[in-house]
Structures are given as structure tokens and as C-alpha cells.
Amino acid sequence: MNKVIFSDVDGTLLNDDHQLTDVTRDAVRRLLAQEIPFVVVSARSPGGIFPILDDLGIRQPIIAHGGSQILDENRNTIHSETFPMELAVRVTDYIDNSGLDACWNAFQLNDWMVRDKTDPKLLEEEAIVRAKARACDLRTMSGGINKILVICREEHSEEMWHRLAETFPELDIVRSGRLNIEVMPKGITKGTGAAAFCRLRGLDLENAWAFGDQYNDLPMLRAVGHGYLMDSAPDALKDGSLPMAPHNNDNGLAQMLARDGLV
């Protein structure tokens, strides 16, 4: 029976200091020794995921941008979903003129584009993911956008989420943290990304495990046969509809892999 493990990054694979623990490293290596794929599934861009794989010393497929881009072990794109650049311009103009403290980040494959390279919210994000954005006028770009990340001041995040959802019903607007909002192509989620990966590799979602802690992880956790919500999740998500894994600071992912006999 072919198995696969899908894991979110922040609040799941990494601890609250954005670090991999030795226990987690060992669990991942034990999986790979059994030829069980370990697929990082993140709202991050590929450039924000590669340093984690490098820290683990592994080459594995990844699912980036919350499900809209899949890359193989050689870091080649094998699946991509986008929305039109003209729509991305409308979204970013709306954010710029919203009167709320927020910065947008537009992603086209591994190209990270922003308006203001000096925004403190952006600088903090760059430090966390260990990747760099570039200043860009989207009006000069062609092609599609995989997603837009909106980073808000915490007290503005809820209002921005509601306003974007009301203004752009042709897109999916989902929370991925206290400060972060993901603007996604309609119908594209971490769950559809996991399903597309399984189709491409001839794997069965019923034989898949997934771990996550945020609203944007729920479609993935519900799509697989074994989906676990981390104890680091917001209280609003802990409604009993999903089995729980221990906190990311307590090596919750590694604990559940051991409990389920995978490592």
C-alpha cells in the first residue's frame, strides 16, 4: 500500500521559533528510508520552502502557494493554477487604497513581487522564509498569478479578509494566520493540490496523511484518509471534526507518525 505524508510548515513542521527540531528531522528521515514521500504543502513560495528541504538534507516534491503550484524532486513545476494578471492588478489596487495597514505580495511561480520593499511587514516575512521579494509594477507583467499574500496589521486583518471576500467573489480569500490572508484562484486549495499530486503520482488520497494548523489547511486535512489538526491551531478550529495532533512545539507531527506506525 503506497503511502504519502503531506505537511504544512509554520505551526506544524516547524516550532514557534520557525526551526526544525532533531526529533522532527529524524522522523522525516525514517519516512524516506521506507520510501514514503514527504511532501511539504505550504502557502509559501518555492523559494520559502527550499531552505527547509535543504535543512533536512532531502530532495522531495513540494506543493507551494497554498496548492496552486506543484514541483517535483528536481524543483521543476509539474502543475500550476493561476488567475489573470488584470485581476491581480485590481486586487492590489484595492489593497493599496483600502485605508488599512496592509501590504500585498504577488507570486508568479517563484517570482515574489511587491510594491514597497521597505515595508516592515515584508521585511519580517523575508526573514522568516529566508527568501527575497522584488519591487514590481504588476501592470508591466504578463501571464497569471498563483496567489497574492496580504500581510496586515493584526487589528486590520479581520476587516481586510471580509472586504476582499465581498469585493472579489471570483477568487477564494482564506486566512492563513493572525496577520495573513491568501488570495487564491477560485477552487484551488491545499486539498486540491494534494489531490493533484496523488493523481500525478498514482497515489490514493485514502492512504495519505496530512498535518496542519490553520484555516487554509482544512481542505487538505479533510481530503486525505488521515488528517490531523495540530494543537497549535486557533481554538475556533478545534470543534471535534478532525482528530488532533500534539502541539508543534512538542514534536506533534513526529509523535503522530510514530503512533500510526509510520516511523
XYZ file of C-alpha atoms in Angstrom:
263
model
C 0.000 0.000 0.000
C 1.661 3.218 -1.213
C 1.541 5.983 1.372
C 2.334 9.699 1.307
C 2.685 12.351 4.018
C 1.601 15.977 3.450
C 2.767 18.572 5.972
C 2.127 22.258 6.463
C 5.143 24.334 7.567
C 4.517 27.088 10.113
C 2.755 25.843 13.227
C 3.172 22.233 12.073
C 6.549 21.099 10.729
C 8.430 23.973 12.373
C 8.223 25.025 16.012
C 7.186 28.522 17.056
C 10.777 29.716 16.578
C 10.468 28.654 12.898
C 13.002 25.868 13.493
C 13.145 22.133 12.769
C 13.749 20.014 15.853
C 16.058 16.999 15.870
C 13.042 14.782 16.620
C 11.239 16.006 13.509
C 14.355 15.636 11.350
C 14.731 12.041 12.482
C 11.070 11.235 11.775
C 11.288 12.606 8.223
C 14.459 10.645 7.523
C 12.828 7.463 8.814
C 9.913 8.018 6.435
C 12.195 8.454 3.455
C 14.196 5.371 4.411
C 10.940 3.455 3.850
C 10.405 5.282 0.519
C 7.313 7.087 1.867
C 7.173 10.512 0.169
C 7.211 13.529 2.488
C 5.586 16.476 0.723
C 5.700 19.958 2.225
C 2.446 21.795 1.457
C 2.656 25.492 2.216
C 1.268 28.892 1.404
C 4.919 29.874 0.985
C 6.542 30.243 -2.425
C 9.007 27.575 -3.575
C 11.839 29.890 -2.533
C 10.444 29.902 1.001
C 10.201 26.090 1.107
C 13.571 25.118 -0.379
C 15.574 26.236 2.702
C 13.535 23.795 4.832
C 14.315 20.900 2.489
C 17.955 21.966 2.468
C 17.967 21.995 6.295
C 16.572 18.452 6.210
C 19.120 17.437 3.578
C 16.421 15.980 1.315
C 15.056 16.347 -2.215
C 11.289 15.851 -2.254
C 8.322 17.219 -4.200
C 6.581 20.280 -2.770
C 3.193 21.948 -3.083
C 3.552 25.726 -2.922
C 1.287 28.782 -2.901
C -1.442 27.026 -0.921
C -1.989 24.373 -3.592
C -1.570 26.299 -6.845
C 1.935 25.078 -7.777
C 3.487 21.599 -7.565
C 7.198 20.985 -8.083
C 8.941 17.630 -8.436
C 12.113 16.409 -6.709
C 14.217 18.300 -9.262
C 12.369 21.544 -8.500
C 10.609 21.619 -11.863
C 6.997 22.829 -11.975
C 4.679 19.954 -12.889
C 1.329 21.634 -12.116
C 0.262 25.286 -11.861
C -3.033 27.143 -11.354
C -3.310 30.917 -11.786
C -5.704 33.831 -12.104
C -5.337 36.668 -14.659
C -2.827 39.483 -14.160
C -5.553 42.085 -14.779
C -7.488 40.702 -11.815
C -4.330 40.737 -9.692
C -3.897 44.436 -10.508
C -7.470 45.131 -9.367
C -6.874 43.279 -6.096
C -3.586 45.041 -5.338
C -5.047 48.459 -6.211
C -7.914 47.745 -3.822
C -5.485 46.845 -1.034
C -3.373 49.959 -1.665
C -6.480 52.172 -1.472
C -8.235 50.345 1.366
C -7.112 52.686 4.138
C -5.948 49.624 6.126
C -2.368 48.871 7.132
C -1.563 46.001 4.791
C 0.995 45.050 2.171
C 0.455 42.751 -0.804
C 2.787 40.116 -2.185
C 2.077 38.697 -5.639
C 3.588 35.369 -6.726
C 4.160 34.054 -10.217
C 5.813 30.650 -9.766
C 8.976 31.546 -7.766
C 8.858 35.273 -8.578
C 7.864 37.261 -5.455
C 6.647 40.748 -6.362
C 5.767 43.643 -4.022
C 5.097 47.360 -4.237
C 7.149 48.537 -1.257
C 10.418 46.759 -0.435
C 10.790 48.776 2.782
C 7.521 47.784 4.491
C 8.395 46.319 7.936
C 5.791 43.563 7.487
C 7.547 42.457 4.303
C 10.987 42.578 5.918
C 9.778 40.317 8.716
C 8.275 37.862 6.206
C 11.532 37.765 4.226
C 13.461 36.962 7.400
C 11.073 34.143 8.340
C 11.011 32.410 4.946
C 14.639 33.182 4.034
C 13.759 34.442 0.557
C 13.684 37.874 -1.099
C 10.965 39.822 -2.881
C 11.456 42.351 -5.650
C 9.708 45.659 -6.228
C 7.452 45.469 -9.278
C 4.586 47.226 -11.020
C 2.191 44.407 -11.902
C 0.921 46.438 -14.849
C 4.205 45.686 -16.603
C 3.797 41.913 -16.135
C 2.065 39.296 -18.277
C 0.830 35.776 -17.603
C -1.037 34.661 -14.498
C -0.614 34.942 -10.737
C -0.508 31.864 -8.498
C -1.610 33.798 -5.419
C -1.494 37.089 -3.562
C -0.468 37.131 0.089
C -1.809 40.053 2.119
C 0.027 40.806 5.375
C -1.994 43.045 7.674
C -1.593 44.785 10.964
C -3.382 42.400 13.332
C -6.257 44.740 14.161
C -6.969 45.224 10.427
C -6.745 41.579 9.355
C -10.366 40.577 10.019
C -11.781 43.613 8.213
C -9.478 43.126 5.221
C -10.468 39.472 4.951
C -14.188 40.301 4.873
C -13.774 43.208 2.470
C -11.705 41.225 -0.013
C -14.147 38.311 0.094
C -17.082 40.630 -0.589
C -15.309 42.587 -3.346
C -13.750 39.654 -5.223
C -16.180 36.706 -5.166
C -14.463 35.304 -8.271
C -11.449 34.464 -6.072
C -11.045 32.423 -2.881
C -9.979 34.502 0.123
C -8.741 32.491 3.098
C -6.942 33.174 6.382
C -3.539 31.529 6.866
C -2.576 33.139 10.183
C -3.321 36.032 12.512
C -1.882 38.545 10.055
C -2.024 36.742 6.719
C -4.707 36.430 4.059
C -4.314 34.334 0.907
C -5.967 35.425 -2.350
C -6.254 32.254 -4.441
C -7.610 31.125 -7.806
C -11.223 30.030 -7.334
C -11.497 26.464 -6.090
C -7.759 25.988 -5.503
C -6.724 24.862 -2.015
C -4.122 22.747 -0.300
C -6.660 19.944 -0.670
C -6.860 20.254 -4.451
C -3.063 20.451 -4.537
C -2.740 17.209 -2.565
C -5.316 15.552 -4.837
C -3.491 16.711 -7.981
C -0.203 15.388 -6.604
C -1.754 11.992 -5.903
C -3.201 11.846 -9.425
C 0.178 12.686 -10.931
C 1.933 10.007 -8.868
C -0.749 7.325 -8.977
C -1.364 7.504 -5.217
C -4.608 7.120 -3.262
C -5.722 10.002 -1.033
C -7.181 7.427 1.370
C -3.609 6.246 2.036
C -2.380 9.792 2.679
C -1.623 11.528 5.973
C -1.803 15.314 6.357
C -0.939 17.716 9.159
C -1.839 21.392 9.508
C -2.907 24.101 11.915
C -4.706 26.870 10.028
C -7.913 27.625 8.135
C -6.197 27.106 4.776
C -5.122 23.596 5.888
C -8.671 22.337 6.452
C -9.405 21.270 2.830
C -6.216 19.186 2.828
C -6.915 17.614 6.223
C -10.415 16.664 5.084
C -9.321 15.373 1.663
C -6.970 12.658 2.926
C -7.641 9.424 4.755
C -5.709 10.549 7.839
C -5.885 14.290 8.512
C -4.653 15.739 11.803
C -5.203 19.235 13.180
C -2.281 20.464 15.273
C -2.899 21.613 18.841
C -1.308 24.908 17.770
C -4.448 25.646 15.721
C -6.788 28.521 16.634
C -9.403 27.487 19.195
C -12.162 28.149 16.641
C -10.920 25.188 14.575
C -10.892 22.745 17.494
C -14.525 21.725 17.074
C -14.007 17.964 17.200
C -14.485 17.426 13.469
C -10.837 16.431 12.982
C -8.521 14.267 15.097
C -5.901 16.245 16.968
C -2.105 16.041 16.957
C 0.015 17.432 19.804
C 1.431 20.967 19.615
C 4.150 21.781 17.082
C 6.413 22.786 19.988
C 6.044 19.220 21.314
C 7.023 17.498 18.041
C 3.363 16.735 17.376
C 3.904 15.635 13.772
C 6.643 13.171 14.752
C 4.525 11.868 17.647
C 1.596 11.054 15.344
C 3.794 9.431 12.702
C 5.164 7.151 15.422
C 1.729 6.456 16.863
C 0.420 5.452 13.439
C 3.370 3.124 12.900
C 4.927 5.113 10.067
C 8.323 5.691 11.729
